[in-house]
Structure formats: structure tokens, C-alpha cells
Short mmCIF file of C-alpha atoms and ligand atoms in Angstrom, two decimals:
data_model
loop_
_atom_site.label_atom_id
_atom_site.label_comp_id
_atom_site.label_asym_id
_atom_site.label_seq_id
_atom_site.Cartn_x
_atom_site.Cartn_y
_atom_site.Cartn_z
CA MET A 1 -77.70 -78.15 204.63
CA SER A 2 -78.76 -81.03 205.22
CA SER A 3 -76.41 -83.98 203.57
CA ARG A 4 -78.87 -85.28 201.79
CA VAL A 5 -79.63 -81.75 199.74
CA ARG A 6 -75.81 -81.48 199.38
CA LEU A 7 -75.63 -85.10 197.74
CA VAL A 8 -78.20 -84.07 195.56
CA LEU A 9 -76.55 -80.54 194.55
CA ALA A 10 -73.57 -82.47 193.91
CA CYS A 11 -75.20 -85.11 191.43
CA VAL A 12 -76.82 -81.81 189.38
CA ALA A 13 -73.51 -79.94 189.28
CA THR A 14 -71.84 -83.49 188.32
CA LEU A 15 -74.41 -83.99 186.04
CA ALA A 16 -74.50 -80.01 184.70
CA VAL A 17 -70.67 -81.00 183.44
CA ILE A 18 -71.07 -84.47 182.17
CA ALA A 19 -74.39 -83.83 180.28
CA PRO A 20 -72.48 -81.08 177.43
CA LEU A 21 -69.57 -83.08 177.58
CA GLY A 22 -71.50 -86.14 177.05
CA TRP A 23 -73.55 -84.18 174.28
CA PHE A 24 -70.46 -83.32 172.64
CA TRP A 25 -69.09 -86.57 172.57
CA GLN A 26 -72.16 -88.04 170.71
CA ALA A 27 -72.22 -85.20 168.96
CA SER A 28 -68.50 -85.77 167.62
CA LEU A 29 -68.51 -89.45 166.33
CA LEU A 30 -68.65 -89.65 162.67
CA PRO A 31 -71.04 -91.86 160.87
CA GLU A 32 -69.59 -95.69 160.04
CA GLU A 33 -69.67 -93.94 156.26
CA TYR A 34 -70.36 -90.98 155.15
CA SER A 35 -69.36 -88.07 151.97
CA VAL A 36 -67.20 -85.49 152.22
CA MET A 37 -70.22 -83.53 150.44
CA ASP A 38 -72.06 -83.92 153.29
CA MET A 39 -69.36 -82.59 155.75
CA GLY A 40 -69.62 -78.71 157.23
CA TYR A 41 -71.19 -76.67 156.05
CA VAL A 42 -71.23 -74.52 152.55
CA ASP A 43 -69.19 -71.48 152.14
CA PHE A 44 -69.55 -69.40 148.93
CA GLY A 45 -66.51 -66.87 149.58
CA GLY A 46 -69.11 -63.88 149.53
CA GLY A 47 -69.46 -65.05 145.70
CA PRO A 48 -73.06 -65.29 143.97
CA ARG A 49 -74.50 -68.86 144.55
CA PRO A 50 -73.55 -70.85 141.86
CA GLY A 51 -76.09 -71.88 138.96
CA GLY A 52 -76.05 -75.58 139.49
CA LEU A 53 -77.25 -75.59 143.25
CA ALA A 54 -80.73 -76.13 143.64
CA ASP A 55 -82.22 -73.03 145.36
CA GLY A 56 -83.40 -73.35 149.06
CA VAL A 57 -81.04 -74.01 152.14
CA ALA A 58 -77.79 -73.49 151.37
CA GLY A 59 -77.38 -76.93 152.52
CA HIS A 60 -75.96 -80.17 150.96
CA ALA A 61 -78.74 -81.36 149.93
CA GLY A 62 -78.99 -78.96 147.16
CA MET A 63 -75.36 -79.98 145.89
CA HIS A 64 -76.89 -83.93 145.71
CA ALA A 65 -79.68 -82.72 143.47
CA GLY A 66 -78.15 -84.33 140.47
CA GLY A 67 -75.42 -82.85 138.87
CA THR A 68 -72.30 -84.61 136.93
CA SER A 69 -70.23 -87.22 138.67
CA ILE A 70 -66.71 -86.61 139.45
CA ALA A 71 -65.75 -90.36 138.15
CA GLY A 72 -66.13 -89.21 134.40
CA LEU A 73 -63.57 -86.09 134.98
CA VAL A 74 -60.78 -88.30 133.33
CA ALA A 75 -57.81 -87.72 130.63
CA ASP A 76 -58.95 -88.47 126.83
CA PRO A 77 -59.64 -91.98 127.03
CA ASP A 78 -58.87 -92.38 123.16
CA ARG A 79 -55.39 -91.00 123.51
CA ARG A 80 -52.75 -93.67 123.55
CA PRO A 81 -50.34 -93.35 126.35
CA ASP A 82 -46.75 -92.13 125.64
CA VAL A 83 -45.27 -93.19 128.76
CA ARG A 84 -46.69 -96.03 130.45
CA VAL A 85 -45.54 -97.71 133.93
CA ASP A 86 -46.68 -100.63 135.53
CA LEU A 87 -46.43 -99.72 139.84
CA ARG A 88 -47.02 -103.41 142.41
CA ALA A 89 -47.91 -101.68 145.61
CA GLU A 90 -46.52 -104.35 148.46
CA LYS A 91 -46.18 -104.29 152.52
CA GLY A 92 -43.47 -105.77 153.80
CA THR A 93 -40.09 -104.95 154.92
CA PHE A 94 -36.98 -103.56 152.67
CA LYS A 95 -33.48 -102.97 152.31
CA LEU A 96 -32.81 -99.18 152.35
CA ALA A 97 -29.72 -98.89 149.48
CA SER A 98 -27.44 -98.63 152.99
CA GLY A 99 -28.35 -102.27 153.68
CA ARG A 100 -31.14 -101.18 157.09
CA GLU A 101 -34.12 -102.91 157.28
CA VAL A 102 -37.13 -100.95 156.84
CA ASP A 103 -40.89 -102.35 157.84
CA GLY A 104 -42.98 -100.54 155.50
CA TYR A 105 -44.32 -100.14 152.01
CA THR A 106 -42.35 -100.77 148.33
CA LEU A 107 -43.42 -99.75 144.81
CA ASN A 108 -41.94 -102.37 142.14
CA GLY A 109 -40.49 -103.68 145.58
CA GLN A 110 -38.36 -100.74 146.42
CA SER A 111 -38.92 -97.56 148.27
CA PRO A 112 -38.92 -94.94 147.03
CA GLY A 113 -40.74 -96.12 144.08
CA PRO A 114 -39.49 -95.62 140.90
CA VAL A 115 -39.24 -91.65 139.43
CA ILE A 116 -41.21 -91.73 136.43
CA ARG A 117 -40.06 -89.46 133.83
CA ALA A 118 -42.25 -87.53 131.06
CA GLU A 119 -41.86 -85.00 128.73
CA GLU A 120 -44.18 -81.63 128.52
CA GLY A 121 -47.28 -83.02 126.90
CA ASP A 122 -47.22 -86.62 127.40
CA LEU A 123 -50.25 -88.66 128.07
CA VAL A 124 -48.87 -90.69 131.39
CA GLU A 125 -50.77 -94.23 132.15
CA VAL A 126 -49.79 -95.59 135.54
CA ARG A 127 -51.38 -99.21 136.43
CA LEU A 128 -51.19 -99.23 139.93
CA GLU A 129 -51.35 -102.62 140.96
CA ASN A 130 -52.13 -103.65 144.96
CA VAL A 131 -50.28 -106.91 145.38
CA SER A 132 -50.42 -107.13 149.74
CA VAL A 133 -51.29 -103.42 151.05
CA PRO A 134 -53.93 -104.74 153.79
CA ASP A 135 -55.78 -101.33 154.06
CA GLY A 136 -55.61 -100.93 150.54
CA VAL A 137 -53.87 -98.41 148.53
CA THR A 138 -54.37 -95.61 145.97
CA LEU A 139 -51.68 -92.83 144.30
CA HIS A 140 -52.30 -88.96 144.18
CA TRP A 141 -50.14 -86.99 141.84
CA HIS A 142 -48.54 -84.57 144.02
CA GLY A 143 -48.41 -81.43 142.08
CA VAL A 144 -49.98 -82.41 138.55
CA ASP A 145 -53.21 -80.50 137.97
CA VAL A 146 -54.61 -83.93 136.93
CA PRO A 147 -58.43 -84.40 136.39
CA ASN A 148 -60.28 -84.77 139.46
CA ALA A 149 -61.18 -88.96 138.61
CA MET A 150 -57.56 -89.33 138.33
CA ASP A 151 -56.47 -87.41 141.98
CA GLY A 152 -55.87 -90.63 143.98
CA VAL A 153 -58.08 -89.72 147.00
CA ALA A 154 -60.01 -92.60 148.56
CA GLY A 155 -63.60 -91.86 149.10
CA VAL A 156 -63.27 -88.67 147.60
CA THR A 157 -62.19 -89.07 143.40
CA GLN A 158 -62.15 -93.10 143.93
CA GLU A 159 -62.69 -96.12 145.63
CA ALA A 160 -59.44 -97.69 147.84
CA VAL A 161 -57.99 -100.28 145.49
CA ARG A 162 -58.13 -103.74 147.51
CA ARG A 163 -55.60 -106.86 147.76
CA GLY A 164 -56.06 -108.20 144.24
CA GLU A 165 -57.07 -105.12 142.55
CA SER A 166 -55.78 -102.84 140.47
CA PHE A 167 -56.58 -98.68 139.15
CA THR A 168 -55.04 -97.17 136.53
CA TYR A 169 -54.61 -93.66 136.81
CA ARG A 170 -54.10 -91.33 133.77
CA PHE A 171 -53.37 -87.46 132.84
CA LEU A 172 -51.64 -84.75 130.72
CA ALA A 173 -48.14 -83.70 131.74
CA ASP A 174 -48.56 -80.59 130.55
CA ARG A 175 -46.46 -78.74 133.36
CA VAL A 176 -42.89 -79.04 133.19
CA GLY A 177 -41.47 -79.21 136.92
CA THR A 178 -40.34 -81.85 139.71
CA TYR A 179 -43.13 -83.13 141.22
CA TRP A 180 -44.24 -87.27 143.69
CA TYR A 181 -46.78 -89.31 143.84
CA HIS A 182 -48.29 -90.85 147.07
CA SER A 183 -50.49 -93.13 148.95
CA HIS A 184 -53.76 -91.30 149.71
CA GLN A 185 -55.34 -93.83 151.84
CA LEU A 186 -54.20 -93.73 155.54
CA SER A 187 -51.78 -91.30 154.18
CA HIS A 188 -50.41 -90.28 157.03
CA GLU A 189 -49.19 -94.42 158.05
CA GLN A 190 -48.56 -95.48 154.34
CA VAL A 191 -46.88 -92.51 153.10
CA GLN A 192 -44.21 -92.16 155.91
CA GLN A 193 -43.33 -95.84 155.34
CA GLY A 194 -42.60 -95.51 151.96
CA LEU A 195 -45.95 -95.68 149.45
CA LEU A 196 -44.26 -92.69 147.67
CA GLY A 197 -41.85 -91.78 144.13
CA GLY A 198 -40.97 -89.21 142.60
CA LEU A 199 -42.32 -87.72 138.43
CA VAL A 200 -40.19 -85.55 136.62
CA VAL A 201 -41.86 -83.80 133.42
CA SER A 202 -39.15 -82.07 131.37
CA PRO A 203 -39.18 -79.83 128.41
CA ARG A 204 -39.70 -81.54 125.04
CA GLU A 205 -36.19 -79.54 123.85
CA GLY A 206 -34.23 -81.17 127.13
CA VAL A 207 -33.82 -80.00 130.72
CA PRO A 208 -31.04 -76.93 130.53
CA ALA A 209 -28.59 -78.71 132.39
CA ASP A 210 -25.97 -81.28 132.14
CA VAL A 211 -27.32 -83.22 135.27
CA ASP A 212 -30.32 -83.70 136.31
CA VAL A 213 -30.48 -85.23 139.29
CA PRO A 214 -34.47 -86.13 141.73
CA ALA A 215 -33.36 -85.83 145.49
CA LEU A 216 -36.50 -87.22 147.55
CA VAL A 217 -35.65 -86.48 150.57
CA HIS A 218 -37.30 -89.25 153.02
CA LEU A 219 -36.94 -90.13 156.91
CA TYR A 220 -37.62 -93.84 157.32
CA ASP A 221 -37.39 -94.96 160.87
CA GLY A 222 -35.74 -92.46 161.66
CA ALA A 223 -32.85 -92.84 159.05
CA ARG A 224 -32.72 -89.46 156.66
CA THR A 225 -32.42 -90.22 152.93
CA ILE A 226 -31.76 -89.37 149.34
CA ASN A 227 -33.78 -91.32 146.90
CA GLY A 228 -32.98 -94.29 149.40
CA GLN A 229 -29.71 -93.65 150.28
CA GLU A 230 -28.95 -92.81 153.59
CA GLY A 231 -25.77 -90.37 154.43
CA ASP A 232 -23.55 -89.19 151.44
CA VAL A 233 -24.76 -90.14 147.68
CA PRO A 234 -22.27 -89.18 145.17
CA VAL A 235 -23.36 -87.77 141.69
CA ARG A 236 -21.17 -87.45 139.21
CA ALA A 237 -20.43 -83.81 137.92
CA LEU A 238 -17.51 -82.28 136.06
CA PRO A 239 -15.83 -79.33 136.90
CA GLY A 240 -18.26 -76.31 135.04
CA GLN A 241 -20.93 -78.40 134.34
CA THR A 242 -24.97 -77.06 135.63
CA VAL A 243 -26.92 -79.91 138.02
CA ARG A 244 -30.16 -79.73 137.96
CA VAL A 245 -30.84 -80.91 142.07
CA ARG A 246 -34.29 -81.48 142.32
CA VAL A 247 -35.45 -81.07 146.22
CA VAL A 248 -38.80 -83.53 146.99
CA ASN A 249 -39.43 -83.05 150.89
CA THR A 250 -41.83 -86.20 151.23
CA ASP A 251 -41.51 -86.04 154.95
CA ASN A 252 -44.02 -84.11 157.55
CA GLY A 253 -42.34 -80.49 158.11
CA PRO A 254 -40.28 -77.47 156.64
CA MET A 255 -36.53 -79.04 155.52
CA PRO A 256 -33.65 -76.49 154.84
CA VAL A 257 -31.90 -77.49 152.02
CA TRP A 258 -27.88 -74.95 151.22
CA VAL A 259 -25.16 -75.96 149.19
CA THR A 260 -21.55 -75.73 150.19
CA GLY A 261 -19.11 -75.11 147.86
CA SER A 262 -20.77 -72.97 145.49
CA SER A 263 -23.52 -70.30 145.13
CA TYR A 264 -27.02 -71.86 143.20
CA ARG A 265 -30.24 -70.33 141.91
CA LEU A 266 -33.62 -71.47 143.20
CA ARG A 267 -34.73 -72.64 139.83
CA ALA A 268 -38.28 -73.72 140.16
CA ILE A 269 -40.65 -74.06 143.33
CA ASP A 270 -43.63 -76.55 143.13
CA GLY A 271 -42.66 -77.41 139.53
CA THR A 272 -42.81 -73.61 138.51
CA ASP A 273 -39.65 -72.12 136.75
CA VAL A 274 -38.56 -68.46 139.02
CA HIS A 275 -38.50 -65.81 136.43
CA GLN A 276 -35.11 -64.81 136.54
CA PRO A 277 -33.61 -66.47 139.79
CA ALA A 278 -30.24 -64.42 141.23
CA PRO A 279 -27.38 -66.57 142.70
CA VAL A 280 -27.57 -67.79 146.22
CA THR A 281 -24.76 -67.39 148.65
CA GLY A 282 -25.05 -68.17 152.52
CA GLU A 283 -29.01 -68.78 152.23
CA ALA A 284 -30.86 -71.92 152.71
CA VAL A 285 -33.99 -72.36 150.94
CA LEU A 286 -37.15 -73.97 153.03
CA VAL A 287 -38.87 -76.47 151.61
CA THR A 288 -42.70 -77.26 152.48
CA ALA A 289 -43.49 -80.64 153.40
CA GLY A 290 -44.61 -81.98 149.85
CA GLY A 291 -43.26 -78.76 148.41
CA ARG A 292 -39.95 -79.20 145.62
CA ALA A 293 -37.24 -77.03 145.06
CA ASP A 294 -35.56 -76.88 141.96
CA LEU A 295 -31.65 -76.09 142.76
CA GLU A 296 -29.17 -75.02 140.14
CA ILE A 297 -25.55 -75.44 140.82
CA VAL A 298 -22.74 -74.30 138.34
CA MET A 299 -19.77 -76.95 139.28
CA PRO A 300 -16.25 -74.57 140.33
CA GLN A 301 -13.64 -75.32 137.85
CA ASP A 302 -11.06 -75.83 140.48
CA GLY A 303 -12.50 -79.21 140.59
CA SER A 304 -13.60 -78.97 144.33
CA GLY A 305 -17.30 -80.34 144.05
CA ALA A 306 -20.29 -79.12 146.26
CA ARG A 307 -22.68 -80.59 148.55
CA VAL A 308 -26.38 -80.11 148.63
CA GLU A 309 -27.52 -80.70 152.59
CA ALA A 310 -30.59 -81.60 152.57
CA GLY A 311 -32.16 -82.20 156.33
CA GLY A 312 -29.47 -84.83 157.62
CA ALA A 313 -28.88 -86.19 153.76
CA ALA A 314 -26.24 -84.91 151.33
CA LEU A 315 -25.56 -84.79 147.87
CA VAL A 316 -21.93 -84.75 146.87
CA LEU A 317 -21.47 -83.10 143.46
CA GLY A 318 -18.13 -84.39 141.90
CA GLY A 319 -16.33 -85.92 144.08
CA ALA A 320 -16.84 -83.07 146.51
CA LYS A 321 -14.10 -82.75 149.26
CA HIS A 322 -16.06 -79.98 151.71
CA THR A 323 -17.50 -80.99 154.76
CA GLU A 324 -20.90 -80.56 155.93
CA SER A 325 -21.35 -76.96 156.53
CA PRO A 326 -23.67 -75.49 159.49
CA ALA A 327 -27.11 -74.40 158.26
CA PRO A 328 -27.44 -71.08 157.23
CA THR A 329 -29.80 -68.47 159.52
CA GLU A 330 -30.87 -66.37 156.56
CA PHE A 331 -33.49 -68.17 153.87
CA VAL A 332 -34.36 -67.72 150.62
CA ASP A 333 -37.40 -65.21 150.48
CA PRO A 334 -39.15 -67.11 147.33
CA LEU A 335 -41.73 -63.54 148.50
CA SER A 336 -39.20 -61.24 146.74
CA TYR A 337 -36.89 -63.60 144.55
CA GLY A 338 -36.83 -63.63 141.27
CA SER A 339 -38.29 -60.52 138.71
CA PRO A 340 -41.88 -59.66 138.48
CA ARG A 341 -43.65 -61.13 135.25
CA PRO A 342 -47.64 -61.25 134.27
CA ALA A 343 -48.92 -63.78 136.31
CA GLY A 344 -51.70 -64.72 133.30
CA PHE A 345 -54.81 -63.75 135.20
CA ASP A 346 -55.61 -60.71 137.58
CA PRO A 347 -56.32 -61.72 141.11
CA ALA A 348 -58.00 -58.19 141.85
CA GLU A 349 -61.16 -59.55 139.47
CA SER A 350 -61.65 -62.01 142.12
CA THR A 351 -65.39 -63.64 141.86
CA ARG A 352 -64.62 -65.45 145.78
CA SER A 353 -62.67 -64.65 148.65
CA PHE A 354 -62.21 -67.59 151.18
CA GLU A 355 -60.64 -67.09 154.80
CA TYR A 356 -59.31 -70.79 155.89
CA VAL A 357 -58.41 -69.41 159.70
CA ILE A 358 -56.46 -72.60 161.31
CA GLY A 359 -57.20 -72.81 165.09
CA ARG A 360 -56.56 -75.13 167.70
CA ARG A 361 -58.82 -75.78 170.79
CA PRO A 362 -60.28 -78.63 173.20
CA GLY A 363 -63.08 -81.26 172.06
CA PHE A 364 -63.79 -84.51 170.94
CA LEU A 365 -63.09 -85.83 167.24
CA ASP A 366 -64.75 -88.93 166.74
CA GLY A 367 -65.39 -89.16 170.62
CA ARG A 368 -61.57 -88.75 171.07
CA PRO A 369 -60.88 -85.73 173.75
CA GLY A 370 -58.06 -83.34 172.73
CA LEU A 371 -56.44 -80.72 171.39
CA TRP A 372 -57.48 -80.76 167.32
CA TRP A 373 -57.49 -78.52 164.69
CA THR A 374 -60.11 -75.92 163.95
CA VAL A 375 -60.52 -74.62 160.46
CA ASN A 376 -62.20 -71.13 160.67
CA GLY A 377 -63.57 -72.09 164.39
CA HIS A 378 -64.94 -75.37 163.32
CA MET A 379 -63.65 -79.00 164.30
CA PHE A 380 -64.04 -81.59 161.73
CA PRO A 381 -65.88 -82.56 160.55
CA ASP A 382 -68.25 -79.42 160.36
CA VAL A 383 -65.70 -77.91 158.64
CA PRO A 384 -66.55 -75.40 155.61
CA MET A 385 -67.14 -77.02 152.53
CA PHE A 386 -65.69 -74.01 149.84
CA THR A 387 -67.95 -74.07 147.24
CA VAL A 388 -66.58 -72.34 143.23
CA ALA A 389 -68.11 -72.06 140.27
CA GLN A 390 -65.81 -73.27 136.93
CA GLY A 391 -63.92 -70.46 135.55
CA ASP A 392 -64.19 -68.45 138.72
CA VAL A 393 -61.03 -66.34 140.04
CA VAL A 394 -60.84 -67.07 143.76
CA ARG A 395 -58.96 -65.71 146.48
CA MET A 396 -57.63 -67.18 149.85
CA ARG A 397 -56.45 -65.65 152.86
CA ILE A 398 -54.58 -68.98 155.34
CA GLU A 399 -54.23 -67.45 158.54
CA ASN A 400 -52.44 -69.28 161.11
CA GLU A 401 -53.21 -68.76 164.73
CA SER A 402 -52.77 -72.78 165.99
CA GLY A 403 -49.29 -72.59 167.67
CA ASP A 404 -47.46 -74.62 165.02
CA VAL A 405 -46.84 -74.69 161.27
CA HIS A 406 -48.79 -75.75 158.90
CA PRO A 407 -47.60 -77.09 154.76
CA MET A 408 -51.16 -76.33 153.10
CA HIS A 409 -51.87 -78.40 150.24
CA LEU A 410 -54.47 -77.52 147.60
CA HIS A 411 -54.91 -80.55 145.15
CA GLY A 412 -56.01 -80.21 141.65
CA HIS A 413 -54.04 -76.12 141.34
CA HIS A 414 -51.63 -73.84 141.75
CA ALA A 415 -52.04 -70.75 143.60
CA LEU A 416 -50.20 -67.75 143.61
CA VAL A 417 -48.66 -65.97 146.73
CA LEU A 418 -50.09 -62.47 146.86
CA SER A 419 -48.60 -61.46 150.34
CA ARG A 420 -47.67 -62.40 153.70
CA ASP A 421 -48.76 -60.73 156.64
CA GLY A 422 -50.07 -57.83 154.70
CA VAL A 423 -46.74 -57.27 152.46
CA GLU A 424 -46.77 -58.12 148.98
CA ALA A 425 -45.17 -60.14 146.88
CA THR A 426 -42.72 -58.30 144.27
CA GLY A 427 -40.34 -61.11 142.71
CA SER A 428 -40.82 -63.78 140.18
CA PRO A 429 -44.86 -64.91 140.26
CA TRP A 430 -44.56 -67.56 143.58
CA TRP A 431 -46.74 -70.79 142.18
CA VAL A 432 -47.47 -73.24 144.98
CA ASP A 433 -49.11 -76.12 145.50
CA SER A 434 -47.73 -76.62 149.21
CA LEU A 435 -47.39 -73.67 151.50
CA ASP A 436 -45.67 -73.09 155.16
CA VAL A 437 -48.10 -71.15 157.15
CA GLN A 438 -46.03 -70.39 160.16
CA ASP A 439 -47.58 -69.46 163.48
CA GLY A 440 -48.69 -66.13 163.65
CA GLU A 441 -48.44 -65.58 160.03
CA SER A 442 -51.31 -64.80 157.43
CA TYR A 443 -50.89 -65.63 153.64
CA GLU A 444 -53.34 -64.35 150.52
CA VAL A 445 -53.26 -66.54 147.79
CA ALA A 446 -55.16 -66.75 144.54
CA PHE A 447 -56.21 -69.22 141.57
CA VAL A 448 -58.24 -69.63 138.51
CA ALA A 449 -60.81 -72.41 139.28
CA ASP A 450 -60.02 -74.25 135.99
CA ASN A 451 -60.46 -77.80 136.76
CA PRO A 452 -63.86 -78.87 138.01
CA GLY A 453 -64.11 -81.32 140.72
CA VAL A 454 -64.56 -81.99 144.87
CA TRP A 455 -60.59 -81.15 145.91
CA MET A 456 -58.93 -81.39 149.22
CA ASP A 457 -57.08 -78.47 150.89
CA HIS A 458 -55.70 -79.70 154.08
CA CYS A 459 -52.15 -79.67 155.85
CA HIS A 460 -49.34 -81.89 154.35
CA ASN A 461 -48.37 -82.58 158.19
CA LEU A 462 -50.09 -85.69 157.32
CA PRO A 463 -50.97 -86.76 160.95
CA HIS A 464 -52.40 -83.01 161.30
CA ALA A 465 -54.43 -84.46 158.27
CA ALA A 466 -55.43 -87.36 160.34
CA GLU A 467 -56.41 -85.25 163.23
CA GLY A 468 -58.69 -83.00 160.79
CA LEU A 469 -57.04 -80.32 159.61
CA VAL A 470 -58.60 -81.15 156.04
CA ALA A 471 -61.03 -79.01 153.90
CA HIS A 472 -62.55 -79.25 150.43
CA PHE A 473 -63.13 -77.69 147.38
CA MET A 474 -65.83 -78.02 145.51
CA TYR A 475 -67.28 -77.03 141.70
CA ALA A 476 -70.93 -76.61 142.17
CA GLY A 477 -72.78 -78.71 139.56
CA TYR A 478 -70.70 -81.77 140.33
CA HIS A 479 -70.65 -84.65 142.91
CA THR A 480 -68.90 -87.16 143.94
CA PRO A 481 -70.17 -90.72 144.28
CA TYR A 482 -67.21 -92.35 146.82
CA SER A 483 -67.68 -91.99 150.43
CA ILE A 484 -65.23 -92.20 153.46
CA GLY A 485 -65.31 -95.81 155.64
CA GLY A 486 -68.56 -98.16 154.72
CA ASN A 487 -67.34 -101.28 153.24
CA GLY A 488 -64.90 -99.68 151.13
CA GLY A 489 -62.90 -98.79 153.85
CA ASN A 490 -61.35 -95.65 152.02
CA ARG A 491 -60.02 -93.38 154.90
CA PRO A 492 -57.92 -90.90 152.79
CA GLU A 493 -56.32 -89.50 155.38
CU1 C2O B 1 -49.52 -85.08 148.86
CU2 C2O B 1 -53.51 -84.72 149.44
O1 C2O B 1 -51.49 -84.79 149.14
CU1 CU B 2 -50.40 -79.03 159.93
#
């Protein structure tokens, strides 16, 4: 072969490699501004094409044609609020209770922001003011099934609130339980750096405990804290008193929580009471990122107190003398914990059944080469748009073959866990809004589509969401007028 032929061959070979790479790179670039409704492809979950969608290609054009704007999906505008809160968001340095200085974000000068307390049935009104957060800010009510326009997702359910602007959230606190709120604008940065707080909804007749302690666990700049305090956090409790500890995992990974010096009951998961929870000893609860676990401890009569260990910080109840015990290797399994009772709907009567298979492969995400997450084999933004009609009974199989754990979070709904790895749930109905799916695991869940709008369904390891582990549920006949990017600078992840 002459050297010229060899050179030509080499060029052709190089081009053969580079040209498709270039094409993939180019194809992965996200537009400056886009609607989540234009993302990916429509998935009807094997169910009928819902009414309200135009005929023709199963594309998004039909969805945009008319329909109701989600902007109108709000709580009763005429009702006077029962709980009113003002939250001022700022960027800057602040001090943890321990004195450590942290760079990040505060609400009313503190992080975590104030715990908002409401009673079942209250209308809660929160006015968020962005004093000095340059990228804009929102508040998402994690675990509360709010009307869609109150969901706080920048570019999906509202515009990010720019500096000097404000936004008022109104929703009905119609389910008792432990919840939290956090920014859903640049959330992987803003949440980690402190834009979050707790929300507790109590029964009208009061919480069935003598002492009620919200425990927001958060890692600030390497410091593990409970309610912003590092190390041992004292809680007053007398012998014989019942203490309800509301653990909120605001971090990105699963967190073991356990009790030294007493047995405990796992009273609630993600805000829903467990039916007939048995006492637990020698086992930890693994709290999903974004998830909540309410632990009930009866203080020992001998005055020896108890410790609740949560990811490196601890609540010291009743002046406990105990020292930290090593983490149990066994965990409470909610699949079989508590006793069964009717869940209120029949998952066997499902209208649609979706797959959410999480994988990982090399490729380009918005022009960046890397190993990226996939949903059903597709990389963001080419992910499924799970499409439902109001009233559908929806099943979903979540499978993880990606090599990492993912705390999957569905907005606006609570899902009932039916099975894990083919093993059926036998305990109390296990309702989740945040569910850890370990590598190699699969779950079947079901829910009733009773809250119209466009809802995120994403990984709550927030950097994973920013790496594209995001899909949406949408109700046929609705559309969102908001968009990602553009002048609004909306960046929900
Ligand atoms: Cu706690 Cu989409 O978020
Ligand atoms: Cu993840």
C-alpha cells in the first residue's frame, strides 16, 4: 500500500469514529429553552390513549393542543388560611448552632428554616420572598400532595422566584404526618447548602406523644447535624414519657437510624402511619434520602434515657448516659412490618402499568461526555413521559440495574408498595413518596392518579437528578405554560 492510500484509509477510519461521535454530541445538546412536555416520548403504560389528547402520532403535539393550564391548579382561593408563614430566602454565610460557619442559603436567617406546624385540614399559606439568591429559588413541599401549581418545581409548575420577587404557596394540609420543604431550583446545590425546612401536620386531637421532636438530619459542609446542631443534641423527656422523633433525611443517600437504651416502634413512614407497628430492638431503620421515619420511644422508667443515632449525629433523650452503640447490621423491613389493612383501592384493577428501569451507559448529556443514567434505556432528555388520565389506577415497576442505589421520588402522589424482587408486601400498607431502590432490586408500586398536572418522578440523590435521572408523569388534557432555561433561568435540578 502506498503511504498516500494508507493516509486516506487512516483518515476515513478516523472520520468513521469521529463523525458518529460528533453526531451524538450534537444530538445531545439541550435547547436554550424547552418545555418538559417536549421531552422524550409518550408512554401510555399499555393503557388506552386517554381522551383529551389529539389523534395522530403518539407525539407531544397532541398534548400541546389546548388542554387546561396547570397554572390554575391551586387550593381554594377564597378560603382564609389557618396557618400563615413568611419565609425570606438569602444567600450568604451563616452559623450552625455549634458555631461553625457555613456558606450557603438561609430561610429567615437560619438553616434549616423554621418548622412549619399545621393541624389536619388546615389551609397553609407560605409567602416566599427571594431576598438575595442570585439563581432564583422555589419551595417544593416534599411528600405533600399539593395542587400542581403549588408544587414548586422551577420551569415545570412555576417560574423560579427571582431576587426581589415573591411567590405565595397555598395548600391543604389534609394528611397528618412528617414532611419537609426545599428549593426545587438548582436543587442539587441549594438543598445541600441549606434551603430546606420541616413541616409537621398533627391530628386535630393532638399528637399521641408527650414529646414531639422533628429531627431534620443534614450534612453541612462535612458536618452532620440534627436541626442544625452538630454532635449530641439534648431533648428533655421524663421517665415513662412517650417521645415521637420525626426523622427527615434531607441528604442524598440512605441513612440508618437506631436507638440505644430502649426499644422503639416505627410509627410512620413518609408521613403515613404504620398499622400496628411492633416494638423493635437491635435493628435500624434505613431512611431513604428525602424520606421520613417517625420513631416512638417510651422513656425507660429507671431514668437511664435513650439515644437516637442518625447518620453520625444523635438525639440524647432524657439526659441519657449511654454512649453511642454500633450500627445494627439488621434493618426493619417495611415490606413485612406491622399488620395488613385495606389500602383503599385495588391495585389489581390497574388501568396502566409502567416500567421505570434505571440503567447507566456512556454517552453525551448536553454535550458532556460521561457515564449517564438511563430510564428504560433512554438518556435524558429522551426519557418516557408517563401519561395517565385522571382516575386511573397506575402500577409501576421500578428496576435498578445501574450499579448504584436510587431514592426514587414521585411528586404529588403517594404510592403503595406491592412487592420487592417478586416478594409480596405482607405488613402494614407501605405508602411511600421516596423509595430506595438498591442496585439489582426491583419494586412494584401502585397509586391512584387523583391529582392532575405534570409531576416529576426523579432520583432524590439530587446530583443524580442533575445528571438526568428524571422523568415526568403527566395527566392527559393538561399542559404546563412554563419552560426550562430561557429568560426565566429555570433549572429545577
Ligand atoms: Cu424533594 Cu423533586 O423533590
Ligand atoms: Cu440516583
